Short mmCIF file of C-alpha atoms in Angstrom, two decimals:
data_model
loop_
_atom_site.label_atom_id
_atom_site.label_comp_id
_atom_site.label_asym_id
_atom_site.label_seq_id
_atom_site.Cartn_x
_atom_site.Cartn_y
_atom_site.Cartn_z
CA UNK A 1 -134.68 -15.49 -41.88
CA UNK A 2 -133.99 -19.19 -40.83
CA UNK A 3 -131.61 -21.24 -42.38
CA UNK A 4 -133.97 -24.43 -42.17
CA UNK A 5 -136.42 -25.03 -45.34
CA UNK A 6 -134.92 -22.62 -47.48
CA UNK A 7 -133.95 -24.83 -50.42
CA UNK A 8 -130.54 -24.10 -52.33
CA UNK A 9 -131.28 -21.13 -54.14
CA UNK A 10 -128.41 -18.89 -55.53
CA UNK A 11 -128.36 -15.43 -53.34
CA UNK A 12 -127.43 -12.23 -55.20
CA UNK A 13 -125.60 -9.85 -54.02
CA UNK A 14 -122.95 -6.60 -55.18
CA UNK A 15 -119.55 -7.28 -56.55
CA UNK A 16 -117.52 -7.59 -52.99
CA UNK A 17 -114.94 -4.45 -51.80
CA UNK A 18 -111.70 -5.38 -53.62
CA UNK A 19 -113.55 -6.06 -56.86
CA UNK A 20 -113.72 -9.47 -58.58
CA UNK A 21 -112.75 -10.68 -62.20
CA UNK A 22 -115.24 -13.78 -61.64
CA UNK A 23 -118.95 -13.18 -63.19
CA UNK A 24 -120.11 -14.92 -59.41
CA UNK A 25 -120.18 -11.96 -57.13
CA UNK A 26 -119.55 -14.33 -54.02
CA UNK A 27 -115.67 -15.24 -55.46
CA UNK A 28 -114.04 -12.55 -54.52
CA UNK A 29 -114.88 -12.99 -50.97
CA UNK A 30 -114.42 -16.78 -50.74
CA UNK A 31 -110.69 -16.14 -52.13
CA UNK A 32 -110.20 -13.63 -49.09
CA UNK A 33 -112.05 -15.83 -46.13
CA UNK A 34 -110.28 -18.57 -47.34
CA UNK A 35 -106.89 -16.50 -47.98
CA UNK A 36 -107.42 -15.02 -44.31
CA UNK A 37 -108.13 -19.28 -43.02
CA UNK A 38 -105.07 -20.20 -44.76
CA UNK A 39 -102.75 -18.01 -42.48
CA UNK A 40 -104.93 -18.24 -39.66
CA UNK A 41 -104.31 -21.84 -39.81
CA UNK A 42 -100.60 -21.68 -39.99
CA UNK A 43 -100.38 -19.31 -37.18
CA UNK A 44 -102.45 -21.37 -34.90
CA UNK A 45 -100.43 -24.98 -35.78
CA UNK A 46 -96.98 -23.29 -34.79
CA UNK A 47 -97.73 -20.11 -32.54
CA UNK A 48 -94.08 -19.74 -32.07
CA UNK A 49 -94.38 -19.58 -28.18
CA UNK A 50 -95.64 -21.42 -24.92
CA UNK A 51 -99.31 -21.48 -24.63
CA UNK A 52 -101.27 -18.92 -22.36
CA UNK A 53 -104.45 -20.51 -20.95
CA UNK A 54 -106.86 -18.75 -19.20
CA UNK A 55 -110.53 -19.68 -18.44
CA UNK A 56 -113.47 -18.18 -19.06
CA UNK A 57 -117.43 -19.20 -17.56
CA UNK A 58 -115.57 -22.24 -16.15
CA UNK A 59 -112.84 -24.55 -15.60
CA UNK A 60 -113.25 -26.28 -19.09
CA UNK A 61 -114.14 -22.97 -20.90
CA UNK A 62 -110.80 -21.91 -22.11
CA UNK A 63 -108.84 -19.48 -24.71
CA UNK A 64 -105.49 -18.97 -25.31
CA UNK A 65 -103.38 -16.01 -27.17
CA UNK A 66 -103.83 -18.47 -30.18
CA UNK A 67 -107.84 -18.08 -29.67
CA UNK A 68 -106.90 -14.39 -29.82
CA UNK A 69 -104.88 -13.71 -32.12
CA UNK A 70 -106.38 -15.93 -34.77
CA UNK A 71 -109.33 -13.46 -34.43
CA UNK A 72 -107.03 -10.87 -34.83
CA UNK A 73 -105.24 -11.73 -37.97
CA UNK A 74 -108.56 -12.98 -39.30
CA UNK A 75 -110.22 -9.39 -39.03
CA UNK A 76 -106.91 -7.37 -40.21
CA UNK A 77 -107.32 -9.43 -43.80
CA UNK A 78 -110.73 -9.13 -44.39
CA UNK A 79 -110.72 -5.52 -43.26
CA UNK A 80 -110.56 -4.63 -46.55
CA UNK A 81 -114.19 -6.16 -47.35
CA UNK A 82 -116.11 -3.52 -45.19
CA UNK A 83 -118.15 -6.38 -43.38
CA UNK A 84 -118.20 -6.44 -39.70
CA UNK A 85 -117.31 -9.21 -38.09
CA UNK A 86 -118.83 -11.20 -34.79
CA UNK A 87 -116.57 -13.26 -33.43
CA UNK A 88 -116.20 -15.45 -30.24
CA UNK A 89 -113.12 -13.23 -28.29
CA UNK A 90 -113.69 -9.50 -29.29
CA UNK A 91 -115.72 -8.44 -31.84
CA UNK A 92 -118.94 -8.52 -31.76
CA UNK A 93 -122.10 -6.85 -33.87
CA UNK A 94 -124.41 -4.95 -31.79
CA UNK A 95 -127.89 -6.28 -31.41
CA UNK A 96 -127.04 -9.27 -33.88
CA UNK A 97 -129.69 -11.35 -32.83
CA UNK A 98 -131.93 -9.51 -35.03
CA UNK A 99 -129.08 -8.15 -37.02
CA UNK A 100 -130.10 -8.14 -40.81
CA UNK A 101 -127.27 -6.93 -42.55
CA UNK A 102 -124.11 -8.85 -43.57
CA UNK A 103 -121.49 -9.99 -41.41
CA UNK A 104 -118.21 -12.40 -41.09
CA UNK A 105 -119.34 -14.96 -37.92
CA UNK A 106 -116.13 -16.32 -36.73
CA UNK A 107 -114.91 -19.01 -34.27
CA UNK A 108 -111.19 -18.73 -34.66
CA UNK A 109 -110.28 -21.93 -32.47
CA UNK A 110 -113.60 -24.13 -32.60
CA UNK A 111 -112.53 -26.83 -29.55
CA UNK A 112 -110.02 -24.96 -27.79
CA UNK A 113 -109.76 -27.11 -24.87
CA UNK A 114 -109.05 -29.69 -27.45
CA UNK A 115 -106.28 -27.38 -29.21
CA UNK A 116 -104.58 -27.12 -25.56
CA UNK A 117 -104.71 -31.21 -24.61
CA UNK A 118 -104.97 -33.68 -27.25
CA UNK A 119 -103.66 -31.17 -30.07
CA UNK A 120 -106.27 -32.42 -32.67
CA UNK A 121 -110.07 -32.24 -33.26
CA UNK A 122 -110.35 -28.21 -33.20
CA UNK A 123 -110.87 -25.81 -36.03
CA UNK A 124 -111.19 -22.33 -37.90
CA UNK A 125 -114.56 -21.71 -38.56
CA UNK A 126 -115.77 -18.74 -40.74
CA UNK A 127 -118.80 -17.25 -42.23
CA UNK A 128 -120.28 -14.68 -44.17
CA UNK A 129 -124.08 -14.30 -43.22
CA UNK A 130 -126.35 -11.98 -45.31
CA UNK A 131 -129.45 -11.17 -43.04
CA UNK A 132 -129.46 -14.32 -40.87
CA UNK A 133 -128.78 -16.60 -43.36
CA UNK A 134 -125.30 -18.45 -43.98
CA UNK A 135 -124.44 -17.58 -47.34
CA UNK A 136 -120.43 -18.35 -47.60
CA UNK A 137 -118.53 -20.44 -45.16
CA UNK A 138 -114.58 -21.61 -45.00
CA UNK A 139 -114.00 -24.32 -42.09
CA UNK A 140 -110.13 -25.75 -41.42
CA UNK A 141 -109.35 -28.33 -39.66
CA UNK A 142 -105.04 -27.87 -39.75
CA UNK A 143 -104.60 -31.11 -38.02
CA UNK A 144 -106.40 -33.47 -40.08
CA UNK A 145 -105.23 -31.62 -43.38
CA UNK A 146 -108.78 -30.70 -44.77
CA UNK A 147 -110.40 -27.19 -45.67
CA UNK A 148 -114.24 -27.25 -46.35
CA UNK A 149 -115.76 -24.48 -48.27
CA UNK A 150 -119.27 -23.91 -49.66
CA UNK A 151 -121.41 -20.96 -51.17
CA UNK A 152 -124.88 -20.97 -50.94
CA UNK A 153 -126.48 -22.50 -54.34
CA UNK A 154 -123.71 -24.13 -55.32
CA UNK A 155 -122.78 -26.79 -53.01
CA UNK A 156 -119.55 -27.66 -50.38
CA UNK A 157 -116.57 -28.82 -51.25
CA UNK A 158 -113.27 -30.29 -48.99
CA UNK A 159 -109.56 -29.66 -50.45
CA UNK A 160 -106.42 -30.69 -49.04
CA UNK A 161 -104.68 -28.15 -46.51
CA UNK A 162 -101.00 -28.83 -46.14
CA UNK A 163 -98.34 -27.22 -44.10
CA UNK A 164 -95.29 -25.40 -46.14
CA UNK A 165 -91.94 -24.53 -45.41
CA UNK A 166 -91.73 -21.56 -43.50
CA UNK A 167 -94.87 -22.71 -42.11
CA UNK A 168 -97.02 -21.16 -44.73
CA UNK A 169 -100.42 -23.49 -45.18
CA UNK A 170 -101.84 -23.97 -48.55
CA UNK A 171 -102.57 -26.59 -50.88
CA UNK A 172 -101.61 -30.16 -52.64
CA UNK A 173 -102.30 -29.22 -55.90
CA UNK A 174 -105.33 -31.38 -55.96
CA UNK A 175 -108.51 -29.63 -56.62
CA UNK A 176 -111.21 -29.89 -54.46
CA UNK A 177 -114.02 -32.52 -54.53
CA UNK A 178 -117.56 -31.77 -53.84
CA UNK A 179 -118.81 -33.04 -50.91
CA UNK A 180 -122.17 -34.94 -52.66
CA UNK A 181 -125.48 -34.69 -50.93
CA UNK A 182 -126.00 -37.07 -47.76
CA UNK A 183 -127.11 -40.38 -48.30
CA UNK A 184 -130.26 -40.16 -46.41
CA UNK A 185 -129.62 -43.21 -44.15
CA UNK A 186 -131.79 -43.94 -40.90
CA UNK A 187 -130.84 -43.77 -37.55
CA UNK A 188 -129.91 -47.84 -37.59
CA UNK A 189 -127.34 -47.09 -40.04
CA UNK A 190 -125.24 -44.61 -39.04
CA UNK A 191 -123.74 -42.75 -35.69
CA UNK A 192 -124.82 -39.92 -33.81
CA UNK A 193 -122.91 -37.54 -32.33
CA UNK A 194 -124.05 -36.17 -29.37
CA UNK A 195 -122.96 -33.93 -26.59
CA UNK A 196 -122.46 -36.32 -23.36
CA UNK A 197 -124.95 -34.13 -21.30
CA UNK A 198 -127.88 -35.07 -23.71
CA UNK A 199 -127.08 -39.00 -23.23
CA UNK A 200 -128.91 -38.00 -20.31
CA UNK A 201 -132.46 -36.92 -21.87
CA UNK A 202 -134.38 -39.91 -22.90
CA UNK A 203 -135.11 -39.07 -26.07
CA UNK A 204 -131.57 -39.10 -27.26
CA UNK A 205 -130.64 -42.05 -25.52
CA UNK A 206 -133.46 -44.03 -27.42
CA UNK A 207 -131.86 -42.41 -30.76
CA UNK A 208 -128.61 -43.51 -29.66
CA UNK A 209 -129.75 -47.24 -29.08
CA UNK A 210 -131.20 -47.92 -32.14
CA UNK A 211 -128.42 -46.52 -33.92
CA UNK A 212 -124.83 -47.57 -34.46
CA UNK A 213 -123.23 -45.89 -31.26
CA UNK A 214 -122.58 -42.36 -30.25
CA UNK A 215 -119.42 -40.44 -30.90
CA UNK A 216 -118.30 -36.55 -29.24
CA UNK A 217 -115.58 -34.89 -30.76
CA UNK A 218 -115.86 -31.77 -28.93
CA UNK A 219 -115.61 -29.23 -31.45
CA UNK A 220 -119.35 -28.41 -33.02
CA UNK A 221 -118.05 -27.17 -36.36
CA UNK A 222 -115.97 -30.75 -37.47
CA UNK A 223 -119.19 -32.59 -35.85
CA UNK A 224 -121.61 -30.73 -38.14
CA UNK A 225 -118.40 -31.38 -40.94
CA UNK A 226 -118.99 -34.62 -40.00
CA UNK A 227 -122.84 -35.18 -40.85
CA UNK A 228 -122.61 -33.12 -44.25
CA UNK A 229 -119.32 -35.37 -45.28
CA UNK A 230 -121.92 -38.41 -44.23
CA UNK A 231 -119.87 -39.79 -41.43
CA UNK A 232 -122.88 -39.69 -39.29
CA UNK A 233 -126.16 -39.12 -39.54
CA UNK A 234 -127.06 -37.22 -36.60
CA UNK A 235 -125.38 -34.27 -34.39
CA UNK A 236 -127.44 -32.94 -31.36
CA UNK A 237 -126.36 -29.80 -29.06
CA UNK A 238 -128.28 -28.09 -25.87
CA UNK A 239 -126.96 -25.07 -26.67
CA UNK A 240 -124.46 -23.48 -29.13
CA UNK A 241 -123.54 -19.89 -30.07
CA UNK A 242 -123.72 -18.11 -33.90
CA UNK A 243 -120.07 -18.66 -34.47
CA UNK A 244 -120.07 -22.43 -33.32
CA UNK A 245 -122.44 -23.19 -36.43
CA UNK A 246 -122.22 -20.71 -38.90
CA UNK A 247 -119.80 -22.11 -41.25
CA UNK A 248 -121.11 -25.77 -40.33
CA UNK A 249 -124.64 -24.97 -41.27
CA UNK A 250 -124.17 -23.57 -44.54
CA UNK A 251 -122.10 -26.98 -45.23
CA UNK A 252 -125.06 -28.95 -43.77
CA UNK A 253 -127.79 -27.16 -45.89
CA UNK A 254 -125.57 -27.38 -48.88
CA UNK A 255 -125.41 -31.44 -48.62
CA UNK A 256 -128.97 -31.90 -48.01
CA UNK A 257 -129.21 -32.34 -44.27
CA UNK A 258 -131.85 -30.67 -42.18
CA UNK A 259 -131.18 -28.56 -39.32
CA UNK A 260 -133.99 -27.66 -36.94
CA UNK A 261 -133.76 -26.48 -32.93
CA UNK A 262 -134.23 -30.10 -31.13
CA UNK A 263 -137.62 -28.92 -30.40
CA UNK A 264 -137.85 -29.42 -34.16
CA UNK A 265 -138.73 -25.30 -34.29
CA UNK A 266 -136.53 -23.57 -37.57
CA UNK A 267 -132.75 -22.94 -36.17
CA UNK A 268 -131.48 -19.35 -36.87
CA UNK A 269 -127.91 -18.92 -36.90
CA UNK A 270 -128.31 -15.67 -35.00
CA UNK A 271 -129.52 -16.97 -31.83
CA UNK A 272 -127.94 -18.96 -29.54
CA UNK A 273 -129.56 -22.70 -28.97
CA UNK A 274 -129.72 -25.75 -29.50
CA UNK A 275 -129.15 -27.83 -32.51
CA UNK A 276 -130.50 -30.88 -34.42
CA UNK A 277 -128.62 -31.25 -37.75
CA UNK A 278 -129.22 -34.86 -39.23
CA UNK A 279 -129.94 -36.86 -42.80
CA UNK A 280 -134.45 -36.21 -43.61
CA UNK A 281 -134.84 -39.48 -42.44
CA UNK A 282 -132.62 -39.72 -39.17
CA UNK A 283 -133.50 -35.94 -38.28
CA UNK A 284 -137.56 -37.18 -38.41
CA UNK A 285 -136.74 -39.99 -36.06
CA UNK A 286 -134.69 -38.39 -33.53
CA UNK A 287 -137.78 -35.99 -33.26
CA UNK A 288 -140.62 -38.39 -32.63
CA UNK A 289 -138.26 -40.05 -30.12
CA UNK A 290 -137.71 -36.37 -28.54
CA UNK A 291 -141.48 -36.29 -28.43
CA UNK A 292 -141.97 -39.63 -27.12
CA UNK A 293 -140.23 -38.75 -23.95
#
């Protein structure tokens, strides 16, 4: 099931493992992914020790002991919630492609050759898909102070998340504001965020001239953050994998911005591939320039 067209209904669902006093069966789990985010996050911002880096496919594909043992401590605390979990360093669900079940989708350090040489613009991304489709999602980004959350039906919202004594991350006391639906701007009035390779491709680099300039943060989940908080209008990726966009998608859908493959063909969060996530308006354009080329 693709996570394109499918409006903002409410998704049922059984009371999670670990029981819940709220009459919304999805609370009990948001409490633990974000519980499990929470410490995840203050692990990763003070590690206690030098960083490891090795690389992976190549030079500029890298993970550290952080990347690893964010995983780690994610999957020990939601252990408890019987859902399998496919993340980017170890676990993995068999066959999830076509996997219809539930599962956690998890990039524990979203940008991690950010994380090892500027020290900012990476992130925890998390999510709970039911049968393809994003249906819970908790995204940190430690550095800039900000937690995003969203269920499915009932929008995404951003809280602050501050760092403790004892190095223990939590919150301001503030409650959290909704994020409110995108302001469905054209390409001319707002940036696009783009990976460098695509300035490239003709099409994009049209879309990029008529709009207000072209920004790359290098971390897909706080550039997809980025569209459904409306600091841009567009984000374009060749290629990304289920647990660069699970969490981001779900906050995407929930603001009103359309994701589609750039071919324009629905996006499922299962398959690896590329990306299109922009306002209605800005997302049509960026098409018939794709198209045009």
């Amino acid at each position: 099931m693709s996570a394109a067209g499918d409006g903002r209904a409410p998704v049922a669902g059984p009371v999670p493992a670990g029981g819940s006093t709220s009459s919304d069966p999805w609370d009990g789990l948001l409490a633990q992914a974000v519980g499990a985010v929470r410490r995840a996050a203050a692990f990763a911002l003070d590690p206690g020790e030098e960083l490891c880096i090795e690389a992976k496919a190549h030079r500029n594909d890298l993970v550290t002991q952080v990347d690893r043992g964010v995983e780690e401590r994610i999957a020990h605390h939601l252990e408890a919630t019987g859902i399998p979990i496919h993340g980017e360093e170890k676990h993995r669900v068999e066959g999830f492609e076509t996997y219809g079940g539930r599962a956690w989708v998890l990039d524990p350090i979203d940008g991690t050759l950010n994380y090892v040489a500027t020290h900012r613009d990476w992130a925890i991304s998390l999510a709970l898909v039911d049968d393809g489709l994003p249906v819970l999602a908790v995204l940190a980004d430690p550095v800039a102070g900000r937690l995003y959350t969203a269920v499915r039906g009932r929008g995404a919202r951003v809280e602050a998340l501050t760092v403790e004594a004892g190095g223990a991350v939590g919150s301001d006391g503030v409650a959290p504001r909704p994020l409110e639906t995108v302001e469905d701007l054209p390409l001319s009035e707002g940036m696009v965020i783009a990976h460098y390779q695509l300035t490239q491709h003709a099409g994009i680099s049209r879309a990029i001239e008529v709009s207000r300039g072209m920004r790359c943060y290098g971390a897909a989940a706080l550039e997809m953050a980025e569209v459904a908080a409306g600091g841009a209008v567009v984000y374009a990726q060749p290629r990304l994998q289920p647990w660069d966009v699970a969490a981001g998608a779900l906050l995407c859908t929930e603001t009103g911005a359309v994701l589609t493959r750039m071919d324009g063909e629905p996006f499922d969060v299962r398959r690896a591939g590329s990306l299109l996530v922009a306002t209605p308006t800005a997302h049509a354009e960026v098409l018939e320039h794709l198209r045009a080329a």
